[in-house]
């Protein structure tokens, strides 16, 4: 039996999400969208299908992340794998999070971050809601976090401890629908794994 809902989900990514992201400079590889700027810094969006999907429902997560070029070089050195720079992903980003769906497009679990499409007819509505959330929440937050990561790295390289502490106390606002993980959390610790690499080239 053809999985019509899954086809509608895939078409939603292709026709509703991909065009505006392409206009913003993102390049698609499978269900990952990457934008690498002139400095080598990356903004990342992953549409991750869920194992809980079935014939009549397609569920997925929307992963968002940013990585500076220095972070990508660090991960490449840490694991000896050039793909950390050539094909970065949101789940391994310097800051990353998941975009929470509105209730009408969720899997009905409390506090969920999993999106759901249950009928062919609702796929376009879900896509429109996701596009709005990407444009007004995810990409705005990503730009703020990328700028923050650049500033804090520069302060570390200048060994400006006061500025590092100030930046850590003034992190970008975390939208309620986009809770993330900040790899620079606790960067003021002298033994922080990334600070040690930036300053001394030491790998964890």
mmCIF file of C-alpha atoms in Angstrom:
data_model
loop_
_atom_site.group_PDB
_atom_site.id
_atom_site.type_symbol
_atom_site.label_atom_id
_atom_site.label_comp_id
_atom_site.label_asym_id
_atom_site.label_seq_id
_atom_site.Cartn_x
_atom_site.Cartn_y
_atom_site.Cartn_z
ATOM 1 C CA UNK A 1 0.000 0.000 0.000
ATOM 2 C CA UNK A 2 1.401 3.393 -0.941
ATOM 3 C CA UNK A 3 2.134 5.502 2.114
ATOM 4 C CA UNK A 4 0.251 8.614 1.051
ATOM 5 C CA UNK A 5 0.855 10.507 4.284
ATOM 6 C CA UNK A 6 4.596 9.913 4.044
ATOM 7 C CA UNK A 7 4.553 11.116 0.448
ATOM 8 C CA UNK A 8 2.737 14.257 1.567
ATOM 9 C CA UNK A 9 5.370 14.747 4.289
ATOM 10 C CA UNK A 10 8.221 14.442 1.773
ATOM 11 C CA UNK A 11 6.438 16.770 -0.653
ATOM 12 C CA UNK A 12 5.968 19.273 2.166
ATOM 13 C CA UNK A 13 9.735 19.415 2.713
ATOM 14 C CA UNK A 14 10.389 19.746 -1.017
ATOM 15 C CA UNK A 15 7.762 22.311 -1.961
ATOM 16 C CA UNK A 16 7.116 24.347 1.196
ATOM 17 C CA UNK A 17 10.357 24.313 3.199
ATOM 18 C CA UNK A 18 13.120 23.961 0.629
ATOM 19 C CA UNK A 19 12.379 27.002 -1.623
ATOM 20 C CA UNK A 20 12.502 29.737 1.078
ATOM 21 C CA UNK A 21 15.534 28.113 2.699
ATOM 22 C CA UNK A 22 17.291 27.997 -0.663
ATOM 23 C CA UNK A 23 16.554 31.713 -1.092
ATOM 24 C CA UNK A 24 18.266 32.293 2.255
ATOM 25 C CA UNK A 25 21.420 30.519 1.103
ATOM 26 C CA UNK A 26 20.814 27.019 2.444
ATOM 27 C CA UNK A 27 21.932 23.980 0.480
ATOM 28 C CA UNK A 28 19.969 20.765 0.906
ATOM 29 C CA UNK A 29 21.521 17.319 1.312
ATOM 30 C CA UNK A 30 18.807 14.706 1.944
ATOM 31 C CA UNK A 31 16.810 16.252 4.809
ATOM 32 C CA UNK A 32 19.622 18.468 6.122
ATOM 33 C CA UNK A 33 19.838 22.118 5.115
ATOM 34 C CA UNK A 34 23.222 23.815 5.539
ATOM 35 C CA UNK A 35 24.299 27.422 5.142
ATOM 36 C CA UNK A 36 28.044 28.052 5.340
ATOM 37 C CA UNK A 37 28.947 31.744 5.342
ATOM 38 C CA UNK A 38 32.105 33.472 4.114
ATOM 39 C CA UNK A 39 33.793 32.841 7.484
ATOM 40 C CA UNK A 40 33.107 29.113 7.385
ATOM 41 C CA UNK A 41 30.458 29.373 10.115
ATOM 42 C CA UNK A 42 27.465 27.063 9.715
ATOM 43 C CA UNK A 43 23.732 27.393 10.321
ATOM 44 C CA UNK A 44 22.040 23.992 10.235
ATOM 45 C CA UNK A 45 18.524 22.580 9.991
ATOM 46 C CA UNK A 46 17.772 18.863 10.113
ATOM 47 C CA UNK A 47 14.327 17.407 9.448
ATOM 48 C CA UNK A 48 14.646 14.095 11.297
ATOM 49 C CA UNK A 49 12.033 11.419 10.690
ATOM 50 C CA UNK A 50 10.771 9.580 13.758
ATOM 51 C CA UNK A 51 10.819 5.801 14.175
ATOM 52 C CA UNK A 52 7.287 6.126 15.545
ATOM 53 C CA UNK A 53 5.865 6.942 12.120
ATOM 54 C CA UNK A 54 3.430 4.529 10.486
ATOM 55 C CA UNK A 55 1.270 4.127 7.408
ATOM 56 C CA UNK A 56 -1.209 6.769 8.551
ATOM 57 C CA UNK A 57 1.114 9.188 10.349
ATOM 58 C CA UNK A 58 4.478 10.792 9.628
ATOM 59 C CA UNK A 59 6.239 12.142 12.700
ATOM 60 C CA UNK A 60 9.466 14.110 12.672
ATOM 61 C CA UNK A 61 11.756 16.395 14.659
ATOM 62 C CA UNK A 62 13.183 19.737 13.577
ATOM 63 C CA UNK A 63 16.774 20.110 14.775
ATOM 64 C CA UNK A 64 18.429 23.522 14.626
ATOM 65 C CA UNK A 65 22.064 24.384 15.253
ATOM 66 C CA UNK A 66 24.986 26.737 14.653
ATOM 67 C CA UNK A 67 28.729 26.090 14.592
ATOM 68 C CA UNK A 68 31.595 28.502 14.083
ATOM 69 C CA UNK A 69 34.424 27.505 11.772
ATOM 70 C CA UNK A 70 36.640 27.098 14.832
ATOM 71 C CA UNK A 71 34.187 24.671 16.401
ATOM 72 C CA UNK A 72 34.075 22.644 13.191
ATOM 73 C CA UNK A 73 37.884 22.501 13.082
ATOM 74 C CA UNK A 74 37.891 21.409 16.718
ATOM 75 C CA UNK A 75 35.478 18.553 16.049
ATOM 76 C CA UNK A 76 37.468 17.483 13.010
ATOM 77 C CA UNK A 77 40.651 17.404 15.093
ATOM 78 C CA UNK A 78 38.928 15.649 17.980
ATOM 79 C CA UNK A 79 37.615 12.769 15.885
ATOM 80 C CA UNK A 80 40.004 12.859 12.927
ATOM 81 C CA UNK A 81 37.050 13.096 10.546
ATOM 82 C CA UNK A 82 36.846 15.795 7.859
ATOM 83 C CA UNK A 83 33.076 15.323 7.579
ATOM 84 C CA UNK A 84 32.639 17.379 10.739
ATOM 85 C CA UNK A 85 33.667 20.365 8.586
ATOM 86 C CA UNK A 86 32.374 19.362 5.164
ATOM 87 C CA UNK A 87 29.005 17.984 6.300
ATOM 88 C CA UNK A 88 28.207 19.469 9.725
ATOM 89 C CA UNK A 89 24.940 18.501 11.399
ATOM 90 C CA UNK A 90 22.659 20.247 13.866
ATOM 91 C CA UNK A 91 22.950 17.486 16.460
ATOM 92 C CA UNK A 92 26.716 18.040 16.740
ATOM 93 C CA UNK A 93 26.570 21.838 16.598
ATOM 94 C CA UNK A 94 28.075 24.307 19.031
ATOM 95 C CA UNK A 95 24.569 25.342 20.016
ATOM 96 C CA UNK A 96 21.658 23.174 19.010
ATOM 97 C CA UNK A 97 18.033 22.629 19.884
ATOM 98 C CA UNK A 98 14.717 21.252 18.728
ATOM 99 C CA UNK A 99 11.870 23.361 17.451
ATOM 100 C CA UNK A 100 8.661 22.551 19.293
ATOM 101 C CA UNK A 101 5.456 22.303 17.217
ATOM 102 C CA UNK A 102 2.173 24.074 17.923
ATOM 103 C CA UNK A 103 -0.407 21.737 19.510
ATOM 104 C CA UNK A 104 -2.344 21.161 16.286
ATOM 105 C CA UNK A 105 0.766 19.738 14.597
ATOM 106 C CA UNK A 106 2.209 17.752 17.493
ATOM 107 C CA UNK A 107 2.037 14.044 18.285
ATOM 108 C CA UNK A 108 -0.353 14.838 21.204
ATOM 109 C CA UNK A 109 2.200 13.893 23.867
ATOM 110 C CA UNK A 110 2.628 16.477 26.654
ATOM 111 C CA UNK A 111 5.661 18.766 26.301
ATOM 112 C CA UNK A 112 6.485 17.124 22.998
ATOM 113 C CA UNK A 113 9.005 18.330 20.430
ATOM 114 C CA UNK A 114 7.808 15.891 17.769
ATOM 115 C CA UNK A 115 5.807 17.158 14.786
ATOM 116 C CA UNK A 116 3.062 15.034 13.229
ATOM 117 C CA UNK A 117 1.202 14.827 9.916
ATOM 118 C CA UNK A 118 -1.805 12.500 10.035
ATOM 119 C CA UNK A 119 -3.576 13.227 6.761
ATOM 120 C CA UNK A 120 -2.591 14.322 3.283
ATOM 121 C CA UNK A 121 -4.848 17.337 3.645
ATOM 122 C CA UNK A 122 -3.019 18.688 6.733
ATOM 123 C CA UNK A 123 0.505 18.357 5.305
ATOM 124 C CA UNK A 124 0.422 21.803 3.696
ATOM 125 C CA UNK A 125 -0.917 23.379 6.899
ATOM 126 C CA UNK A 126 1.867 21.743 8.890
ATOM 127 C CA UNK A 127 4.419 22.922 6.342
ATOM 128 C CA UNK A 128 3.148 26.490 6.507
ATOM 129 C CA UNK A 129 3.315 26.460 10.327
ATOM 130 C CA UNK A 130 6.826 25.023 10.224
ATOM 131 C CA UNK A 131 7.999 27.581 7.672
ATOM 132 C CA UNK A 132 6.700 30.388 9.888
ATOM 133 C CA UNK A 133 8.400 28.885 12.941
ATOM 134 C CA UNK A 134 11.684 28.540 11.071
ATOM 135 C CA UNK A 135 11.603 32.108 9.774
ATOM 136 C CA UNK A 136 10.423 33.828 12.956
ATOM 137 C CA UNK A 137 11.926 31.634 15.684
ATOM 138 C CA UNK A 138 14.622 29.218 14.552
ATOM 139 C CA UNK A 139 16.565 31.394 12.113
ATOM 140 C CA UNK A 140 16.335 34.458 14.338
ATOM 141 C CA UNK A 141 17.596 32.497 17.333
ATOM 142 C CA UNK A 142 20.309 30.865 15.220
ATOM 143 C CA UNK A 143 21.644 34.255 14.097
ATOM 144 C CA UNK A 144 21.770 35.455 17.709
ATOM 145 C CA UNK A 145 23.564 32.331 18.908
ATOM 146 C CA UNK A 146 26.074 32.367 16.072
ATOM 147 C CA UNK A 147 26.976 35.994 16.817
ATOM 148 C CA UNK A 148 27.257 35.095 20.502
ATOM 149 C CA UNK A 149 29.571 32.156 19.804
ATOM 150 C CA UNK A 150 31.814 34.379 17.674
ATOM 151 C CA UNK A 151 32.050 37.017 20.410
ATOM 152 C CA UNK A 152 32.818 34.598 23.190
ATOM 153 C CA UNK A 153 35.483 32.820 21.141
ATOM 154 C CA UNK A 154 37.152 36.152 20.405
ATOM 155 C CA UNK A 155 37.108 37.085 24.087
ATOM 156 C CA UNK A 156 38.672 33.733 24.955
ATOM 157 C CA UNK A 157 41.413 34.146 22.353
ATOM 158 C CA UNK A 158 42.149 37.623 23.736
ATOM 159 C CA UNK A 159 42.200 36.056 27.225
ATOM 160 C CA UNK A 160 39.720 38.717 28.304
ATOM 161 C CA UNK A 161 38.285 36.937 31.323
ATOM 162 C CA UNK A 162 35.957 39.787 32.311
ATOM 163 C CA UNK A 163 34.385 39.838 28.844
ATOM 164 C CA UNK A 164 33.930 36.052 28.857
ATOM 165 C CA UNK A 165 32.145 36.253 32.200
ATOM 166 C CA UNK A 166 29.973 39.141 30.985
ATOM 167 C CA UNK A 167 28.966 37.256 27.849
ATOM 168 C CA UNK A 168 28.129 34.130 29.821
ATOM 169 C CA UNK A 169 25.774 36.202 31.949
ATOM 170 C CA UNK A 170 24.063 37.671 28.874
ATOM 171 C CA UNK A 171 23.358 34.695 26.668
ATOM 172 C CA UNK A 172 20.768 35.109 23.895
ATOM 173 C CA UNK A 173 17.136 34.675 24.864
ATOM 174 C CA UNK A 174 15.915 31.102 24.598
ATOM 175 C CA UNK A 175 12.484 30.978 22.915
ATOM 176 C CA UNK A 176 10.010 28.719 24.694
ATOM 177 C CA UNK A 177 9.530 26.736 21.485
ATOM 178 C CA UNK A 178 13.264 26.244 20.905
ATOM 179 C CA UNK A 179 15.105 24.931 23.928
ATOM 180 C CA UNK A 180 18.712 24.141 23.141
ATOM 181 C CA UNK A 181 22.035 22.861 24.404
ATOM 182 C CA UNK A 182 24.906 25.342 24.651
ATOM 183 C CA UNK A 183 28.317 23.685 24.339
ATOM 184 C CA UNK A 184 29.900 26.889 25.653
ATOM 185 C CA UNK A 185 28.054 26.544 28.931
ATOM 186 C CA UNK A 186 30.536 26.734 31.817
ATOM 187 C CA UNK A 187 33.197 28.060 29.424
ATOM 188 C CA UNK A 188 34.545 30.144 32.336
ATOM 189 C CA UNK A 189 35.889 26.917 33.845
ATOM 190 C CA UNK A 190 39.649 26.850 33.149
ATOM 191 C CA UNK A 191 39.385 23.144 32.305
ATOM 192 C CA UNK A 192 36.538 23.530 29.835
ATOM 193 C CA UNK A 193 37.323 21.185 26.940
ATOM 194 C CA UNK A 194 36.801 23.735 24.167
ATOM 195 C CA UNK A 195 38.541 26.614 25.924
ATOM 196 C CA UNK A 196 41.610 24.428 26.396
ATOM 197 C CA UNK A 197 41.687 23.617 22.676
ATOM 198 C CA UNK A 198 41.211 27.236 21.603
ATOM 199 C CA UNK A 199 43.986 28.489 23.873
ATOM 200 C CA UNK A 200 46.461 25.608 23.944
ATOM 201 C CA UNK A 201 45.436 23.161 21.221
ATOM 202 C CA UNK A 202 44.688 20.515 23.863
ATOM 203 C CA UNK A 203 42.162 17.862 22.826
ATOM 204 C CA UNK A 204 39.868 16.165 25.354
#
